mmCIF file of C-alpha atoms in Angstrom:
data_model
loop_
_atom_site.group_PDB
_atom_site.id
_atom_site.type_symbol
_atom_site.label_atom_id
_atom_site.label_comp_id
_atom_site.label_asym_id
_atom_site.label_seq_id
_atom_site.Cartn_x
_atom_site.Cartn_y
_atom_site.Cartn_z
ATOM 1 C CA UNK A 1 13.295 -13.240 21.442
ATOM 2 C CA UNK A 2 14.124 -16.704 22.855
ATOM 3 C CA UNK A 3 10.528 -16.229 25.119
ATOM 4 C CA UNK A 4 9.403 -15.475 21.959
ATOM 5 C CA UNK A 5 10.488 -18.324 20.231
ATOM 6 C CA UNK A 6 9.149 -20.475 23.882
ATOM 7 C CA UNK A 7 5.455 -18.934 22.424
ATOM 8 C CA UNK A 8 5.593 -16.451 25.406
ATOM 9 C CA UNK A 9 2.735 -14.349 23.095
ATOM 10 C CA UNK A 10 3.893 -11.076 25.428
ATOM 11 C CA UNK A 11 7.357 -11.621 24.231
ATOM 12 C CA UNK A 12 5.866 -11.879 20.761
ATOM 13 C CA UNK A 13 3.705 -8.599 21.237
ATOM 14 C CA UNK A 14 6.519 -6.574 22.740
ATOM 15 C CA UNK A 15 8.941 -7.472 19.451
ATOM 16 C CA UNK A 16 5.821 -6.476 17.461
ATOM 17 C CA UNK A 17 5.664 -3.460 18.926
ATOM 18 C CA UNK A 18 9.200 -2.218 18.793
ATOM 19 C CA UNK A 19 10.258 -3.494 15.376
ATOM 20 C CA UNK A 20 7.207 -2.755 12.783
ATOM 21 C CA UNK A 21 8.366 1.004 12.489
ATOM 22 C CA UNK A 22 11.422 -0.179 11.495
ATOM 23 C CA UNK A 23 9.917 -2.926 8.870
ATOM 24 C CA UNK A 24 6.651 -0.314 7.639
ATOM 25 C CA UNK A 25 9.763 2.504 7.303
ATOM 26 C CA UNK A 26 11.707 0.233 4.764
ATOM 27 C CA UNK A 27 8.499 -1.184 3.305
ATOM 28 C CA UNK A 28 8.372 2.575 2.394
ATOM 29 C CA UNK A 29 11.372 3.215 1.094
ATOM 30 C CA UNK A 30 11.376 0.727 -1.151
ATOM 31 C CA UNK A 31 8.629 2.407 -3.020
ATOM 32 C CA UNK A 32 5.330 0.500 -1.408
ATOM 33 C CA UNK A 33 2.217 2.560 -1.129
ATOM 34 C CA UNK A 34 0.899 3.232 1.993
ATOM 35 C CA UNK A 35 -1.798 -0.157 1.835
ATOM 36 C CA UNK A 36 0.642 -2.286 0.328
ATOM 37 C CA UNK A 37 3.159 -1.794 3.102
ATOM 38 C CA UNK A 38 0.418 -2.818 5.452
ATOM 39 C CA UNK A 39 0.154 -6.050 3.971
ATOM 40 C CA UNK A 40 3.839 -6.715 3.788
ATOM 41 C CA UNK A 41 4.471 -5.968 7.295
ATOM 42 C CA UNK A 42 1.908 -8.461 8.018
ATOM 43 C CA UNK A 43 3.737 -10.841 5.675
ATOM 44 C CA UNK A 44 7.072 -10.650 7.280
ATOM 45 C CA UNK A 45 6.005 -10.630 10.711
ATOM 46 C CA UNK A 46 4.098 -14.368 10.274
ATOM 47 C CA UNK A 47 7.221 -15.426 8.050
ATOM 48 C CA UNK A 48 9.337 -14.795 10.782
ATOM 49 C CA UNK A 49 7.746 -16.197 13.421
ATOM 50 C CA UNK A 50 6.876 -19.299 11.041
ATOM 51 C CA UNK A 51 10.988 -19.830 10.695
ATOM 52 C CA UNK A 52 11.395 -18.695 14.296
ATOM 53 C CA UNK A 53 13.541 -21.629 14.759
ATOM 54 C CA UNK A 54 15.572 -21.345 12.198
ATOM 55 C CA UNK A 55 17.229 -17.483 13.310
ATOM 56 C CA UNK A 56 19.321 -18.497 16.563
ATOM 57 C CA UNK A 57 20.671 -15.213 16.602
ATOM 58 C CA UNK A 58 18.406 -12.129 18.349
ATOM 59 C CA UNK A 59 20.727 -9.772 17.213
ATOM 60 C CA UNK A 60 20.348 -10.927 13.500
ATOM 61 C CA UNK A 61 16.630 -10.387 13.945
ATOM 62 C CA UNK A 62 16.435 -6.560 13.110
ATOM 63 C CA UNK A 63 18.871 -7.411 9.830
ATOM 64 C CA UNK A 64 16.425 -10.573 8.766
ATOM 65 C CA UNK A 65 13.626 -8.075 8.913
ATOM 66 C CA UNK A 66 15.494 -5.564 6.947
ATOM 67 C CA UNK A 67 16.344 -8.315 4.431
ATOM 68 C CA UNK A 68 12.964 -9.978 3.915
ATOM 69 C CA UNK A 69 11.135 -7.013 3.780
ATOM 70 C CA UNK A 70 13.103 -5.622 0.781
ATOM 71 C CA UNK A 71 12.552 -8.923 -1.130
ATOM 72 C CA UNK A 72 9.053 -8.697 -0.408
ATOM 73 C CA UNK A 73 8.850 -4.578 -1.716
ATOM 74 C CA UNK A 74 10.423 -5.986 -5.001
ATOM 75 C CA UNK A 75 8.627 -9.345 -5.356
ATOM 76 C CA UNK A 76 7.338 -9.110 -8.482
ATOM 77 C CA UNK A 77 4.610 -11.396 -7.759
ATOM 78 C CA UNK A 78 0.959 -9.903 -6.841
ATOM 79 C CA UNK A 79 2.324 -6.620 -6.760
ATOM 80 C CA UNK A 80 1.537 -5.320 -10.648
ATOM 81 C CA UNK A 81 -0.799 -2.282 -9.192
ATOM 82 C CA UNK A 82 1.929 0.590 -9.330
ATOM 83 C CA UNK A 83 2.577 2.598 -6.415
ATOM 84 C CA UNK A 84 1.659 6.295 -6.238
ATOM 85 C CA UNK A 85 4.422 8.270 -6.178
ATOM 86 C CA UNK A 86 5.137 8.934 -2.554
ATOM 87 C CA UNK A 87 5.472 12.599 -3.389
ATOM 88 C CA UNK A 88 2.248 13.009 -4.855
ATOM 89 C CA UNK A 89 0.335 10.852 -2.128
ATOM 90 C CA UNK A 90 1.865 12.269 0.697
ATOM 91 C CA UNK A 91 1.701 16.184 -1.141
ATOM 92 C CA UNK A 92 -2.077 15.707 -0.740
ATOM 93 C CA UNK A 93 -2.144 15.407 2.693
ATOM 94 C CA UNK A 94 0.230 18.153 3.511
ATOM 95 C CA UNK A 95 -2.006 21.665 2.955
ATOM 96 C CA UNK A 96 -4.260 19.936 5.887
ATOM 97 C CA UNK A 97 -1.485 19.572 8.310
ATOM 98 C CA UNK A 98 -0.236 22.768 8.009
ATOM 99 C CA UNK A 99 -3.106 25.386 8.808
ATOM 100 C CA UNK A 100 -2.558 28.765 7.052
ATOM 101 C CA UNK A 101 -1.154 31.677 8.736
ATOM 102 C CA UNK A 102 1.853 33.125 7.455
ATOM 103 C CA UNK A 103 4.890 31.474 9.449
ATOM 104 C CA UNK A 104 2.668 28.275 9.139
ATOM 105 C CA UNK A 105 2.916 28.930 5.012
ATOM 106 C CA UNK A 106 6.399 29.267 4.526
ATOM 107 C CA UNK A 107 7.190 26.482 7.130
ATOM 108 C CA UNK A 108 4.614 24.223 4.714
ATOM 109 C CA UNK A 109 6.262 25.707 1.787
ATOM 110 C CA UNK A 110 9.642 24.641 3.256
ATOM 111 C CA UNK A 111 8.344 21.111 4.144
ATOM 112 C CA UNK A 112 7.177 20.475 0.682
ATOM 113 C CA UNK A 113 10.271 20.954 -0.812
ATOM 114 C CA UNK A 114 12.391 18.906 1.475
ATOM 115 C CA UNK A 115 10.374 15.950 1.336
ATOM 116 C CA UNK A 116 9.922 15.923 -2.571
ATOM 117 C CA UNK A 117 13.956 16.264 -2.196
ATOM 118 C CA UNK A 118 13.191 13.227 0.059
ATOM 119 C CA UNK A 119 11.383 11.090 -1.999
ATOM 120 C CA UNK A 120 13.499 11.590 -4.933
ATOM 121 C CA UNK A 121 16.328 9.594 -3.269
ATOM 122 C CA UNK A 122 17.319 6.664 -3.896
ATOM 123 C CA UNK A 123 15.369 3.920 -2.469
ATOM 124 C CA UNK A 124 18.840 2.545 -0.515
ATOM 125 C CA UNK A 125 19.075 6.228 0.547
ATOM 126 C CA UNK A 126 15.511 6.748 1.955
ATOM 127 C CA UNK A 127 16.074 3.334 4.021
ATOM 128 C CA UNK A 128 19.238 4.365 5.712
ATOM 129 C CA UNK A 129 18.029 7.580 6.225
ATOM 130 C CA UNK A 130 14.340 6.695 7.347
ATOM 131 C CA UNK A 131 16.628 4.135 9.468
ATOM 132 C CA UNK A 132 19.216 6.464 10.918
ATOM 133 C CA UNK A 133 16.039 8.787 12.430
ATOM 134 C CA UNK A 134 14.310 5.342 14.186
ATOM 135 C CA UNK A 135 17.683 4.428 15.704
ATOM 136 C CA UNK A 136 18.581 7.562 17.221
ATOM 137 C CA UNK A 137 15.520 7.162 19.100
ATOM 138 C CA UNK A 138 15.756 5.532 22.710
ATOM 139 C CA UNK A 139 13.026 2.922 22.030
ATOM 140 C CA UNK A 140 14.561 1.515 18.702
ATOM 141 C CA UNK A 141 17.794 0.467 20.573
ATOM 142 C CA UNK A 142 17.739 -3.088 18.335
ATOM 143 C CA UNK A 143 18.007 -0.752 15.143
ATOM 144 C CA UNK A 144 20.258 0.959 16.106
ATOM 145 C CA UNK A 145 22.115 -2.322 16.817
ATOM 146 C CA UNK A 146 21.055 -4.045 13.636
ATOM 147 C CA UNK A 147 22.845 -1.050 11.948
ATOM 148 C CA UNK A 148 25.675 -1.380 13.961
ATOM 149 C CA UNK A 149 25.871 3.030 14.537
ATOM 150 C CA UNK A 150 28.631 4.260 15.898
ATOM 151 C CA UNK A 151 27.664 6.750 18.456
ATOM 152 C CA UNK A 152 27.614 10.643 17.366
ATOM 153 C CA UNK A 153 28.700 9.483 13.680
ATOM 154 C CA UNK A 154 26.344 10.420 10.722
ATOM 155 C CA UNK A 155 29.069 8.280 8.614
ATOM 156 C CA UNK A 156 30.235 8.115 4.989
ATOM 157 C CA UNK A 157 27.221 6.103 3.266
ATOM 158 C CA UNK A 158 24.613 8.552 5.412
ATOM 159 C CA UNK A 159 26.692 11.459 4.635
ATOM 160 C CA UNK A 160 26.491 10.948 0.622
ATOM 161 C CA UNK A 161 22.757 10.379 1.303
ATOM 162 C CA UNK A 162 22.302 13.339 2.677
ATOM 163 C CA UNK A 163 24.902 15.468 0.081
ATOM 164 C CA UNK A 164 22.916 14.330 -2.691
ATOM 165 C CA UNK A 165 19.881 15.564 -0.363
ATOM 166 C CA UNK A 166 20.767 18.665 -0.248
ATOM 167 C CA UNK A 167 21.696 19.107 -4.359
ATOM 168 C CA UNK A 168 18.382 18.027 -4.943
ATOM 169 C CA UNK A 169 16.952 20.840 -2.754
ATOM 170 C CA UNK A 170 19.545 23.086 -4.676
ATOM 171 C CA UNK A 171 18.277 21.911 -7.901
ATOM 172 C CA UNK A 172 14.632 22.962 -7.318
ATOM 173 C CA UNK A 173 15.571 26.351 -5.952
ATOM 174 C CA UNK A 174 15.416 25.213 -2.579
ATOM 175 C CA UNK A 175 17.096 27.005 0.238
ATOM 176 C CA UNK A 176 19.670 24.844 2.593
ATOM 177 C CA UNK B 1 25.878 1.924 19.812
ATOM 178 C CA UNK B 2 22.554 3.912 20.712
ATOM 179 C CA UNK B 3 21.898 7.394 20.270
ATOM 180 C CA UNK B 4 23.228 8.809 17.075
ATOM 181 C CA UNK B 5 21.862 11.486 15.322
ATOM 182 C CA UNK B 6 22.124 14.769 16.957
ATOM 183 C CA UNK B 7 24.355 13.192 19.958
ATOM 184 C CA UNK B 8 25.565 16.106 22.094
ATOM 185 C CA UNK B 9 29.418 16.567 20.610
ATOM 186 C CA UNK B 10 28.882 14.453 17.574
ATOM 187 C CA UNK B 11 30.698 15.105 14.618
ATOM 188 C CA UNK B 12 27.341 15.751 12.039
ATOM 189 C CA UNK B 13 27.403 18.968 10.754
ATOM 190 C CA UNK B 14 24.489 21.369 11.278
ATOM 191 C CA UNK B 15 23.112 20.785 7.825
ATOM 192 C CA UNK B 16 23.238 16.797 8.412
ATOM 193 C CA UNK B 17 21.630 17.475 12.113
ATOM 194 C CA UNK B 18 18.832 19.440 10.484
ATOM 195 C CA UNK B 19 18.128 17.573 7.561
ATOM 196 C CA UNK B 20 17.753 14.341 9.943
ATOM 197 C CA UNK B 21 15.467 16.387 12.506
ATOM 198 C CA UNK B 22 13.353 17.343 9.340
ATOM 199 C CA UNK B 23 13.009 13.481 8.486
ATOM 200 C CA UNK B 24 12.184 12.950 11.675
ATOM 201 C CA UNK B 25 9.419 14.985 12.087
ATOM 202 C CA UNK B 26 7.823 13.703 8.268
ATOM 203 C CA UNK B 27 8.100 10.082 9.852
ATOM 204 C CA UNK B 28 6.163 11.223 12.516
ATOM 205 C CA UNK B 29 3.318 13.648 10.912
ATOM 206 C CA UNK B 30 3.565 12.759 7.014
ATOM 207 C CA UNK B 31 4.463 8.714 7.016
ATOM 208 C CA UNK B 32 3.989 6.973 10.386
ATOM 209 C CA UNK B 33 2.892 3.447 10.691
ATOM 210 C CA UNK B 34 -1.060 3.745 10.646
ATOM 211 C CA UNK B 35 -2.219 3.423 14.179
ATOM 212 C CA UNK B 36 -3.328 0.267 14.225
ATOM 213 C CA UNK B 37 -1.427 -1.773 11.974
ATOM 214 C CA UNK B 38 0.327 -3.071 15.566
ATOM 215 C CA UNK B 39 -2.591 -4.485 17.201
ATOM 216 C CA UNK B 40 -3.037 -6.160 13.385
ATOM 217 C CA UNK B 41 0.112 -7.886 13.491
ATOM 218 C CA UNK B 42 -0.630 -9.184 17.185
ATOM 219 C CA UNK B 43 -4.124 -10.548 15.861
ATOM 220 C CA UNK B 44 -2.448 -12.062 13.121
ATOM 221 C CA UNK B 45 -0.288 -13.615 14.749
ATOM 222 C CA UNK B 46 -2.465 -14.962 17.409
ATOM 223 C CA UNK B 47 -3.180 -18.241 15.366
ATOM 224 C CA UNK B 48 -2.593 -20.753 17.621
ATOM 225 C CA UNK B 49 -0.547 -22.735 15.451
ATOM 226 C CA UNK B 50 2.192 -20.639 13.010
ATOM 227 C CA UNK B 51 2.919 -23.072 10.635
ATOM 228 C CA UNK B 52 1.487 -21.188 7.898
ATOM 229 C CA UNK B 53 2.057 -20.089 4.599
ATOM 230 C CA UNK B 54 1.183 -16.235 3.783
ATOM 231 C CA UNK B 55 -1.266 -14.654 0.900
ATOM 232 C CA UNK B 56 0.271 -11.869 -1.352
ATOM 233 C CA UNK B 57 -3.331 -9.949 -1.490
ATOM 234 C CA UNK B 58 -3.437 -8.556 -4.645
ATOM 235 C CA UNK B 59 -6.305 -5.917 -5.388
ATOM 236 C CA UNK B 60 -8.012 -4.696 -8.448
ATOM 237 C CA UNK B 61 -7.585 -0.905 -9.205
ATOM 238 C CA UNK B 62 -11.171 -0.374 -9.623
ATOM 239 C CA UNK B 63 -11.456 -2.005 -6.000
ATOM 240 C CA UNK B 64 -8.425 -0.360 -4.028
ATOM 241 C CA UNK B 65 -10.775 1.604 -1.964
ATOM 242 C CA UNK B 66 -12.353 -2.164 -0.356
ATOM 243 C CA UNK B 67 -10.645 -1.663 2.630
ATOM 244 C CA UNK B 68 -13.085 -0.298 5.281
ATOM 245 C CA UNK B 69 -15.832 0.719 2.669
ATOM 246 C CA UNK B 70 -18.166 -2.690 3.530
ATOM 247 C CA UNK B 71 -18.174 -3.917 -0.662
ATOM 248 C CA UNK B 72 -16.078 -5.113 -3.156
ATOM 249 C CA UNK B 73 -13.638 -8.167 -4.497
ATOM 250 C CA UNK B 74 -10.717 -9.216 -3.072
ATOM 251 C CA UNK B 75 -8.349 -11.091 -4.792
ATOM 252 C CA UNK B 76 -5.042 -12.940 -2.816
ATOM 253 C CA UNK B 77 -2.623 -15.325 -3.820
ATOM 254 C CA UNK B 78 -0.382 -17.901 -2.759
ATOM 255 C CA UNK B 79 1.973 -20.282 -4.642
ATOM 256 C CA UNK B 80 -0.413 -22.290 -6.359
ATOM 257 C CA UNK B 81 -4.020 -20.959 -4.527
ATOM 258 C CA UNK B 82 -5.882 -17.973 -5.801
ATOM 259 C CA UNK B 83 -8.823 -17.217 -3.627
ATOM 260 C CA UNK B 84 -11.142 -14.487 -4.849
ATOM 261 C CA UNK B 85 -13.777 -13.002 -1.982
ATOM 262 C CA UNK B 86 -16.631 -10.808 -2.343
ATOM 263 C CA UNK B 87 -18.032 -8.935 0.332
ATOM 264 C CA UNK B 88 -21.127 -7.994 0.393
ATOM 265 C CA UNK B 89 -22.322 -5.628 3.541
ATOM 266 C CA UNK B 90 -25.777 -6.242 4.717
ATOM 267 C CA UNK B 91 -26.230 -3.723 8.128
ATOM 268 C CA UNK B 92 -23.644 -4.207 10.489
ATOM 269 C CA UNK B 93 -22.442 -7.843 8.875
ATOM 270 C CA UNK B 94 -20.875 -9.120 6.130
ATOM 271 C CA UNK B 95 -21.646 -11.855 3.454
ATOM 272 C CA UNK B 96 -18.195 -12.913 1.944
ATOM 273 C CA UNK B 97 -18.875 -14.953 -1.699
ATOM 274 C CA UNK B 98 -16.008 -17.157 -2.103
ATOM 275 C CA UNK B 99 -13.890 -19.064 -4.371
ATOM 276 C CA UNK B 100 -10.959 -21.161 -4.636
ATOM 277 C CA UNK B 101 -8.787 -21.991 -7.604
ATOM 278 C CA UNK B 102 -8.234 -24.663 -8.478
ATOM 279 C CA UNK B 103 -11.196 -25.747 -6.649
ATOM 280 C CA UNK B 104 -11.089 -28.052 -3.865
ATOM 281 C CA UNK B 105 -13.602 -28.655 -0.924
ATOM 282 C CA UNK B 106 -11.576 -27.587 1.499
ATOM 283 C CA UNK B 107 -12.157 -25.751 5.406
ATOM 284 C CA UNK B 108 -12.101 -22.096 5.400
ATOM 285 C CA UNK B 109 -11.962 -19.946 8.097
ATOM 286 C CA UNK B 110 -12.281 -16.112 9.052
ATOM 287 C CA UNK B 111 -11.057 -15.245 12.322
ATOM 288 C CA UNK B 112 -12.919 -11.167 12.922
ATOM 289 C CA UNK B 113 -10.753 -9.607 16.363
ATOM 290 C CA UNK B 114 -13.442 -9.746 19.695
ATOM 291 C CA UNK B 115 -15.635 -12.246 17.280
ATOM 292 C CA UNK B 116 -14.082 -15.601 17.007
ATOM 293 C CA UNK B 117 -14.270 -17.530 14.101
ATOM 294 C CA UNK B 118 -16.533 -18.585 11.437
ATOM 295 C CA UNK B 119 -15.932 -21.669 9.270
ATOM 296 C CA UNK B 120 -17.285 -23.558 6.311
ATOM 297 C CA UNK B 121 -16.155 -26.243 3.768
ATOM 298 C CA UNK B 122 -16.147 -25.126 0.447
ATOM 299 C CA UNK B 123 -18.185 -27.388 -2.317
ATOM 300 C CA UNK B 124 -16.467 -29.519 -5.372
ATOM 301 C CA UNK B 125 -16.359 -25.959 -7.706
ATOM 302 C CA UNK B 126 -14.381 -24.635 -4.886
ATOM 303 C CA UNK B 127 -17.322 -21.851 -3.872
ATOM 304 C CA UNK B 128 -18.355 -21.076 0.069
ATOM 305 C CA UNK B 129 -20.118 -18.389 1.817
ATOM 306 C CA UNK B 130 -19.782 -17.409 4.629
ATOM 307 C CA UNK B 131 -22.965 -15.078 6.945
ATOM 308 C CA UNK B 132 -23.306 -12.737 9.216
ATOM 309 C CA UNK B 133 -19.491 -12.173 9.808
ATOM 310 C CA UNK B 134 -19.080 -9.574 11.827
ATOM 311 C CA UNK B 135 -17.394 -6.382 10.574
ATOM 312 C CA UNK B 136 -13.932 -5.558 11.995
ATOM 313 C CA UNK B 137 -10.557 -6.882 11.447
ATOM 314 C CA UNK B 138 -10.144 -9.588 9.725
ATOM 315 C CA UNK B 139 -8.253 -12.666 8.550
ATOM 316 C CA UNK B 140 -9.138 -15.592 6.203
ATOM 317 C CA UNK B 141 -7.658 -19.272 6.190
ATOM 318 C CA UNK B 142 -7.949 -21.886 4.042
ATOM 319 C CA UNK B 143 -7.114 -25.198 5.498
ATOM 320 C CA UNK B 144 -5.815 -27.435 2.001
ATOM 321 C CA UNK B 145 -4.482 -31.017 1.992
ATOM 322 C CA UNK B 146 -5.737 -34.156 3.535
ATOM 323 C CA UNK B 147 -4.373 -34.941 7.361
ATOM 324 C CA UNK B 148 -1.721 -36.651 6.121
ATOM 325 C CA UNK B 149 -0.121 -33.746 4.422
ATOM 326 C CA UNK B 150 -1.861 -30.629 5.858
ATOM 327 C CA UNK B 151 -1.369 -26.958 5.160
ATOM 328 C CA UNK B 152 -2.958 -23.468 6.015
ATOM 329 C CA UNK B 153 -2.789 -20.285 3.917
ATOM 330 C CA UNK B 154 -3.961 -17.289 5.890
ATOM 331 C CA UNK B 155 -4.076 -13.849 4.537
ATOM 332 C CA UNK B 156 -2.623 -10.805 6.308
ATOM 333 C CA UNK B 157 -5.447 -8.902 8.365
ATOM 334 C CA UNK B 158 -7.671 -6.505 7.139
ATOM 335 C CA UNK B 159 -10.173 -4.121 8.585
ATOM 336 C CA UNK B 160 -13.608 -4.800 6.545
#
């Protein structure tokens, strides 16, 4: 990040790289359709390196991406086209991906259900659970540092996430 | 501090461990980042100077589907500039119709990635055109001001 700031443009690629999962993820979760949450990525990745200058700490750069894309998700600004649902958009897609023998069926039938469970979470909810997935991964070590994780700890707020999860995969008839 | 979910010996419970797997794979196969949107940030952010302010595109229902279809209006917004663009394909180019509220004769550019840039000056109703832009992605600015107090919108990229 401080090459970065120097204008090393590979510096500035490689942050690219590794952080716009975690800025298109919360984009997401905060209800942007797909398109839309191309544009805001775009939008907080020239903001930040705009201000640059003005974020001396690296390890507050993960959390200032967090931040600024929320408060772009709910500007109410240029954003009046509503969303699609993200159950309905993503629902289309889903009978392609899964080809149709029989295990394949009841695995798609399976899918369907957990990620309409999914979707019907809270926005907060989706974000720290869309967020929990990226930082468990070995090349999103600055979420998982953003996040502050303790290792091998799912934790209280993630927990409740995932609780209310699971009753809303109850609620449909879903199995656990 | 790194790897959390599903840690060998960590304390989430099966359930937890398999709902978080299942999440995992929709990222991947249902929601990922589209493929390119990466190289798009790089591009846009290859401007060689930063000090820019950022258009909130904002798109007519009856022209969502612009993106990558060669036709259609575009509208985008910042603070106090609207800029409208219509894009007209003609073979393997473009012919972007433009115009600026309030008008103002002032430089705009479109950067297209592997093309360079294309620029014009738009006239006193605040109206330009721009030929033959190549088709690709894409990225508008509009230089405003006079040099003594000098700004640049830019819009985020698009593939047209």
């Amino acid at each position: 990040m401080h090459a970065a700031r120097a204008g090393d443009r590979q510096a500035m690629d490689r942050l690219v790289a590794e952080l716009t999962p975690l800025v298109w993820h919360v984009a997401r979760a905060n209800g942007l359709d797909r398109t839309v949450a191309e544009d805001v990525v775009q939008t907080v990745w020239l903001a930040l390196f705009s201000q640059l200058e003005k974020l001396r700490d690296p390890k507050a750069l993960a959390a200032w991406l967090i931040t600024t894309t929320r408060r772009e998700a709910t500007h109410p600004y240029g954003r009046r086209t509503q969303p699609v649902p993200l159950s309905d958009e993503v629902a289309e897609s889903m009978p392609s991906m899964n080809p149709a023998p029989e295990d394949e069926a009841v695995r798609a039938d399976r899918d369907r259900r957990v990620w309409r469970a999914f979707v019907r979470l809270p926005n907060r909810c989706q974000e720290l659970l869309r967020l929990t997935v990226l930082a468990g991964r070995a090349e999103y070590q600055l979420v998982a540092e953003a996040l502050r994780m303790p290792r091998g700890s799912v934790g209280p707020t993630r927990g409740r996430c995932l609780d209310q999860m699971r009753d809303l995969l109850a609620s449909e008839g879903g199995s656990r | 501090m790194n790897d959390v979910v599903g840690a060998p010996g960590g304390t989430a419970s099966p359930d937890d461990e398999i709902l978080l797997a299942d999440i995992g794979r929709f990222l991947d196969e249902l929601d990922p980042p589209p493929d390119d949107l990466v190289q798009r940030v790089q591009f846009a952010l290859a401007l060689e100077n930063l000090d820019v302010e950022v258009a909130r595109w904002e798109r007519l229902d009856a022209y969502a589907g612009v993106r990558g279809s060669g036709t259609g209006t575009i509208t985008f917004t910042v603070s106090d500039l609207t800029v409208m663009i219509n894009l007209t394909k003609i073979g393997k180019l473009h012919r972007i119709d433009g115009w600026l509220v309030p008008a103002g004769q002032h430089d705009v550019e479109v950067r297209v990635a592997e093309h360079g840039t294309t620029s014009t000056t738009a006239d006193e109703g605040g109206r330009f055109v721009l030929d033959n832009i190549p088709r690709g992605t894409t990225q508008i600015l509009v230089h405003l001001g006079d040099v003594s107090c000098r700004r640049t919108v830019v819009t985020p990229t698009v593939v047209l």
